[in-house]
């Protein structure tokens, strides 16, 4: 495996000792001091770079070698490879105090760019960023020597303003803005000529090149843009491309009022200029100040790009570029409109036409997002009814293109950016949440963290129930989407005989028995009234897809989302909603998609959240007594959903009390007691000649404890419980049981039974222990259900059966 | 493309089905300097931010797993055409490892993954396109694969200097790319 070889190579480099390094550096220095550093010097520098780069801590090199590297870097006689290596080493060592590099006297623009890369990596302790910025602007302003090109300078400038927008004065930004406007608008529309090596001057004696073309081969109809093609490019055409590439950043930084970091949220830049219907025309634009002039030219450039995107590109790469340009152009128009609202009308009209053009084209779907964002930002001002745009975006796009991972990612980011819209109850955005989950269902790994951020905005009293079901059925949705895709691409439509049960999921997709269930699962809008029970047969049918990797990946996200769901719901849910959730929780716990690990994980989450809900609203035990009696009385629940059962029984024991609800009557306590007693009896029955099923020991101890708690409150029941508990020893010692439960578990059950029995010998103490004040109960945060209780029980046991010397006095 | 953070981290991983634990990543680091200025102030502390190898690896593996197909064996000699290579986008939360939240575009070539860390409001469609142009050229420039790649940061730097100068994403048409290739071809070493 070469990776193992590379590993060991890297380790060698990392483990080079400082003395070794110094010796090697000295060797490198000797090589570099020669007349013309050659391939050997390059090889040495490469090794030196690896040692410096591979180490996890900064490597110190002698000041002398640093100085030499600088000198060689700036030397005009040096081959480019050597210069690159010197720069790379110096960058790896940044910040470097011995650096005395300066860009002030460098005339060669390529070298200036290289030296700047070193300076900009130093962390700006000595105002390197500003120095580089100043120098770049100065060079741009002035006349370049023969053979030098400005095109290497714009990326440096872009870097400078990312690091430190205040590095440039207003005067300097005006200079650059003015140049950018010219580069964007007035680049040559004639192709360049083949260059002899070195130099960028055009030789008028070569044959005349033709005009540049559009991406579809037609002659260019208007000014040069990045979508204009030529065999060779002129200097100003390169600058056109570079200028557009950094235009967004530049406008964000310097286009608005005052200074802004290019990455800051651009919502703060609303220009307060008077709204004007009359836009400035290009004939008078040379009278505009530089910032405004750039804005005008930028706007025209974006309009041109949008028009150019209408053409059919001959090369795939150009087609992809068209789409990226479209996205950029719309985004820049949005920024321009934020900075000068007089552009809004022009832009809105233009973008509405664009939207109609591309809304049916799936390959342009990503561009719909910045268009929608534009109308969200400016639609009101433009008095445009943008509802159709949002509706198309939210209903059609996720349903048809959920499998496009990049679109899915950007769509969800868009939702996060505009999350306040999803919080508005009746908005189109909010209603479409089932559609949004399709993105997550299909592309779970990259989107789960984004959905964790988005989910709280979708949740409120009106959507909680529907979202609860949706989350539990998310892997099911993945499977259904899979069937949908295959159904769309199936060459033949399988004929559907309604009388015959479908053999495959694909057949079922159109079968009348399952069709409406599929439609419900794949719905594009919220449907809170529809009963989710109709999905039960569909879930079973889709079981054949339960092991597909995508479904499993989706299933992994559900526990996380469920926990988040409950933590958000806890903040606003009232009694009735909590009751509803508890009932559904119990119901759904055995209506889950059959993926083994998935069911266990979901049960784990649901059971702990059940306890949380009971803590929030203890009265639910009384209010839902009918449902809870039924649930806790069903013995099979201990096998099928042990965690949920155990936690439910614990909650009954804990909260079935007058302290929590004045309506709790003795009759109710007795009813619960009888139900739980019957279950415990069933579970601890030793049938001769039959093997007993293994019930989780935890279930047994929780049942015993719950019964004891109830008895402590309705003390007539104490004799019954005590009798039961005393029989536990016999149960645990019977041969059938010893083969099913390990010794530890039996020990645990027996100990608990004994402790509980002892407690019941002191009924008033038992009552105190088991019915603490409501406040104390709330502050007891029990992660494990029976955590604090055992210690309480042990103390009581010790009081009853004191070890010698334990009881004081 | 945050320029100082900029650059492409090329990561070597073993061929074959993904092991249960993420494979050890070697990390020849190319591109712009890693040091960055603390945004809290000019005199802030410089921190070396480790590139997001682990996250890229796990997204590659998960994407591969979800497709249900075994990983394609690497073609021996030809520069691989990466037009249909798997790729995608994911997000890094603020603080992990960059102070601000960032989006990452990734592209998987056989036995190698490339990642571009983007500024918060960068054109992600352009970033993905840039990776698809950059990756095959990097692979071609760094052939043959092996430990020797670790000793050629200059070859990668040269490419990055033209296609991603100072971390700036460029709107390059096919013709502009050809022009760049022409400029670079006599300089291949």
Tab-separated table of C-alpha atoms in Angstrom, chain B residues 3-189:
chain	number	residue	atom	x	y	z
B	3	UNK	CA	-7.406	32.913	0.556
B	4	UNK	CA	-5.242	32.410	3.563
B	5	UNK	CA	-7.090	29.298	4.506
B	6	UNK	CA	-7.139	28.535	0.847
B	7	UNK	CA	-5.788	25.697	-1.039
B	8	UNK	CA	-6.751	22.216	-1.713
B	9	UNK	CA	-5.919	19.507	0.686
B	10	UNK	CA	-5.149	16.382	-1.229
B	11	UNK	CA	-5.649	13.313	0.825
B	12	UNK	CA	-4.421	9.863	0.165
B	13	UNK	CA	-6.481	6.979	1.304
B	14	UNK	CA	-6.180	3.312	0.703
B	15	UNK	CA	-8.043	1.773	-2.171
B	16	UNK	CA	-10.702	-0.786	-1.586
B	17	UNK	CA	-13.768	-0.889	0.606
B	18	UNK	CA	-13.824	1.570	3.440
B	19	UNK	CA	-12.479	0.090	6.644
B	20	UNK	CA	-14.641	0.273	9.736
B	21	UNK	CA	-12.509	3.034	11.185
B	22	UNK	CA	-11.533	6.005	9.075
B	23	UNK	CA	-8.177	5.387	7.417
B	24	UNK	CA	-5.216	7.422	8.498
B	25	UNK	CA	-4.950	10.458	6.322
B	26	UNK	CA	-1.694	11.641	5.003
B	27	UNK	CA	-1.803	15.244	4.320
B	28	UNK	CA	0.534	16.802	1.880
B	29	UNK	CA	-0.633	20.340	2.167
B	30	UNK	CA	-0.698	22.517	-0.833
B	31	UNK	CA	-1.781	25.997	-1.463
B	32	UNK	CA	-1.850	29.148	0.577
B	33	UNK	CA	-0.480	29.483	4.046
B	34	UNK	CA	-2.386	28.015	6.900
B	35	UNK	CA	-1.725	30.790	9.346
B	36	UNK	CA	-4.503	33.222	9.690
B	37	UNK	CA	-5.182	36.313	11.630
B	38	UNK	CA	-7.496	35.982	14.560
B	39	UNK	CA	-10.598	37.944	13.627
B	40	UNK	CA	-10.840	39.304	17.141
B	41	UNK	CA	-8.128	41.821	16.514
B	42	UNK	CA	-4.987	42.738	14.752
B	43	UNK	CA	-2.852	41.499	17.558
B	44	UNK	CA	-4.728	38.278	17.956
B	45	UNK	CA	-3.039	34.979	18.211
B	46	UNK	CA	-2.255	33.092	15.082
B	47	UNK	CA	-3.599	29.603	15.046
B	48	UNK	CA	-2.739	26.804	12.749
B	49	UNK	CA	-6.034	25.357	11.720
B	50	UNK	CA	-5.969	21.707	10.787
B	51	UNK	CA	-7.720	20.923	7.542
B	52	UNK	CA	-10.972	18.943	7.755
B	53	UNK	CA	-9.575	15.571	6.675
B	54	UNK	CA	-11.759	13.477	8.909
B	55	UNK	CA	-14.982	15.141	7.796
B	56	UNK	CA	-14.128	14.858	4.109
B	57	UNK	CA	-13.225	11.201	4.523
B	58	UNK	CA	-16.458	10.379	6.295
B	59	UNK	CA	-18.578	12.199	3.717
B	60	UNK	CA	-16.799	10.365	0.910
B	61	UNK	CA	-17.387	7.027	2.579
B	62	UNK	CA	-21.024	7.748	3.410
B	63	UNK	CA	-21.720	8.896	-0.128
B	64	UNK	CA	-20.043	5.779	-1.445
B	65	UNK	CA	-22.035	3.606	0.948
B	66	UNK	CA	-25.358	5.164	0.055
B	67	UNK	CA	-24.887	4.375	-3.597
B	68	UNK	CA	-24.695	0.697	-2.694
B	69	UNK	CA	-22.044	0.064	-5.313
B	70	UNK	CA	-18.486	-1.035	-4.605
B	71	UNK	CA	-15.821	1.630	-5.169
B	72	UNK	CA	-14.552	1.753	-8.729
B	73	UNK	CA	-11.034	0.376	-9.109
B	74	UNK	CA	-8.540	3.056	-10.069
B	75	UNK	CA	-7.560	3.145	-13.723
B	76	UNK	CA	-3.907	2.346	-13.975
B	77	UNK	CA	-2.327	4.835	-16.353
B	78	UNK	CA	-4.760	7.267	-17.884
B	79	UNK	CA	-5.533	10.483	-16.085
B	80	UNK	CA	-8.964	9.629	-14.751
B	81	UNK	CA	-11.872	11.505	-16.229
B	82	UNK	CA	-13.571	13.011	-13.250
B	83	UNK	CA	-16.702	14.313	-14.947
B	84	UNK	CA	-18.843	11.703	-13.237
B	85	UNK	CA	-16.738	11.260	-10.144
B	86	UNK	CA	-18.731	11.416	-6.919
B	87	UNK	CA	-18.688	14.736	-5.184
B	88	UNK	CA	-20.801	16.849	-2.939
B	89	UNK	CA	-21.152	19.629	-0.432
B	90	UNK	CA	-21.274	19.686	3.316
B	91	UNK	CA	-21.005	22.231	6.049
B	92	UNK	CA	-18.552	22.663	8.890
B	93	UNK	CA	-20.071	24.164	11.993
B	94	UNK	CA	-18.526	27.327	13.432
B	95	UNK	CA	-15.570	26.421	15.582
B	96	UNK	CA	-15.038	23.050	13.988
B	97	UNK	CA	-12.404	23.721	12.889
B	98	UNK	CA	-12.772	27.201	11.402
B	99	UNK	CA	-14.112	30.067	13.515
B	100	UNK	CA	-16.925	30.767	11.095
B	101	UNK	CA	-19.177	28.168	9.564
B	102	UNK	CA	-17.915	27.128	6.149
B	103	UNK	CA	-19.129	25.004	3.291
B	104	UNK	CA	-16.863	22.374	1.810
B	105	UNK	CA	-17.009	21.070	-1.739
B	106	UNK	CA	-15.428	17.666	-2.168
B	107	UNK	CA	-14.599	15.428	-5.089
B	108	UNK	CA	-13.526	11.811	-4.967
B	109	UNK	CA	-11.033	10.528	-7.466
B	110	UNK	CA	-9.975	6.901	-7.250
B	111	UNK	CA	-7.883	6.576	-4.099
B	112	UNK	CA	-7.864	10.310	-3.520
B	113	UNK	CA	-10.220	12.968	-2.280
B	114	UNK	CA	-10.052	16.699	-2.854
B	115	UNK	CA	-11.735	19.318	-0.766
B	116	UNK	CA	-12.233	23.051	-1.194
B	117	UNK	CA	-13.125	25.051	1.867
B	118	UNK	CA	-15.310	27.974	0.885
B	119	UNK	CA	-16.163	31.287	2.438
B	120	UNK	CA	-19.674	31.509	3.863
B	121	UNK	CA	-21.205	33.212	0.851
B	122	UNK	CA	-19.172	31.776	-1.938
B	123	UNK	CA	-20.602	30.546	-5.221
B	124	UNK	CA	-20.775	26.825	-4.479
B	125	UNK	CA	-21.646	25.856	-8.039
B	126	UNK	CA	-18.436	27.564	-9.140
B	127	UNK	CA	-16.497	25.849	-6.350
B	128	UNK	CA	-17.677	22.438	-7.474
B	129	UNK	CA	-16.825	23.258	-11.076
B	130	UNK	CA	-13.389	24.483	-10.037
B	131	UNK	CA	-12.692	21.225	-8.232
B	132	UNK	CA	-13.608	19.270	-11.333
B	133	UNK	CA	-11.092	21.270	-13.364
B	134	UNK	CA	-8.428	21.302	-10.708
B	135	UNK	CA	-8.467	17.670	-9.693
B	136	UNK	CA	-7.540	15.994	-12.986
B	137	UNK	CA	-4.837	18.583	-13.610
B	138	UNK	CA	-3.409	18.035	-10.144
B	139	UNK	CA	-3.507	14.308	-10.645
B	140	UNK	CA	-1.730	14.657	-13.981
B	141	UNK	CA	0.884	17.037	-12.581
B	142	UNK	CA	1.608	14.831	-9.609
B	143	UNK	CA	1.962	11.557	-11.478
B	144	UNK	CA	3.151	8.969	-10.747
B	145	UNK	CA	1.337	8.618	-7.444
B	146	UNK	CA	3.526	7.581	-4.583
B	147	UNK	CA	5.648	9.057	-1.880
B	148	UNK	CA	7.281	11.312	-4.465
B	149	UNK	CA	4.127	13.393	-4.492
B	150	UNK	CA	4.998	14.637	-1.036
B	151	UNK	CA	8.110	16.212	-2.497
B	152	UNK	CA	6.405	18.249	-5.192
B	153	UNK	CA	4.555	21.092	-3.588
B	154	UNK	CA	5.846	23.324	-6.365
B	155	UNK	CA	3.982	21.395	-9.050
B	156	UNK	CA	0.741	21.771	-7.116
B	157	UNK	CA	1.465	25.392	-6.216
B	158	UNK	CA	2.012	26.243	-9.841
B	159	UNK	CA	-1.382	24.860	-10.814
B	160	UNK	CA	-3.119	26.448	-7.877
B	161	UNK	CA	-1.469	29.759	-8.658
B	162	UNK	CA	-3.153	29.759	-12.054
B	163	UNK	CA	-6.491	28.113	-11.340
B	164	UNK	CA	-7.102	29.246	-7.785
B	165	UNK	CA	-4.752	32.221	-7.322
B	166	UNK	CA	-4.628	33.313	-3.705
B	167	UNK	CA	-7.679	31.171	-3.177
B	168	UNK	CA	-9.793	33.168	-5.624
B	169	UNK	CA	-12.359	31.136	-7.540
B	170	UNK	CA	-12.249	32.073	-11.208
B	171	UNK	CA	-14.969	31.989	-13.819
B	172	UNK	CA	-12.986	30.057	-16.401
B	173	UNK	CA	-14.552	28.897	-19.623
B	174	UNK	CA	-13.151	25.916	-21.477
B	175	UNK	CA	-11.081	28.267	-23.651
B	176	UNK	CA	-9.620	30.121	-20.695
B	177	UNK	CA	-8.676	26.749	-19.222
B	178	UNK	CA	-6.944	25.837	-22.468
B	179	UNK	CA	-5.075	29.114	-22.297
B	180	UNK	CA	-3.942	28.303	-18.782
B	181	UNK	CA	-2.899	24.811	-19.854
B	182	UNK	CA	-0.866	26.280	-22.699
B	183	UNK	CA	0.929	28.597	-20.298
B	184	UNK	CA	1.727	25.777	-17.949
B	185	UNK	CA	2.764	23.113	-20.416
B	186	UNK	CA	6.357	24.202	-21.088
B	187	UNK	CA	6.808	24.606	-17.370
B	188	UNK	CA	6.047	21.038	-16.383
B	189	UNK	CA	8.885	19.501	-14.522
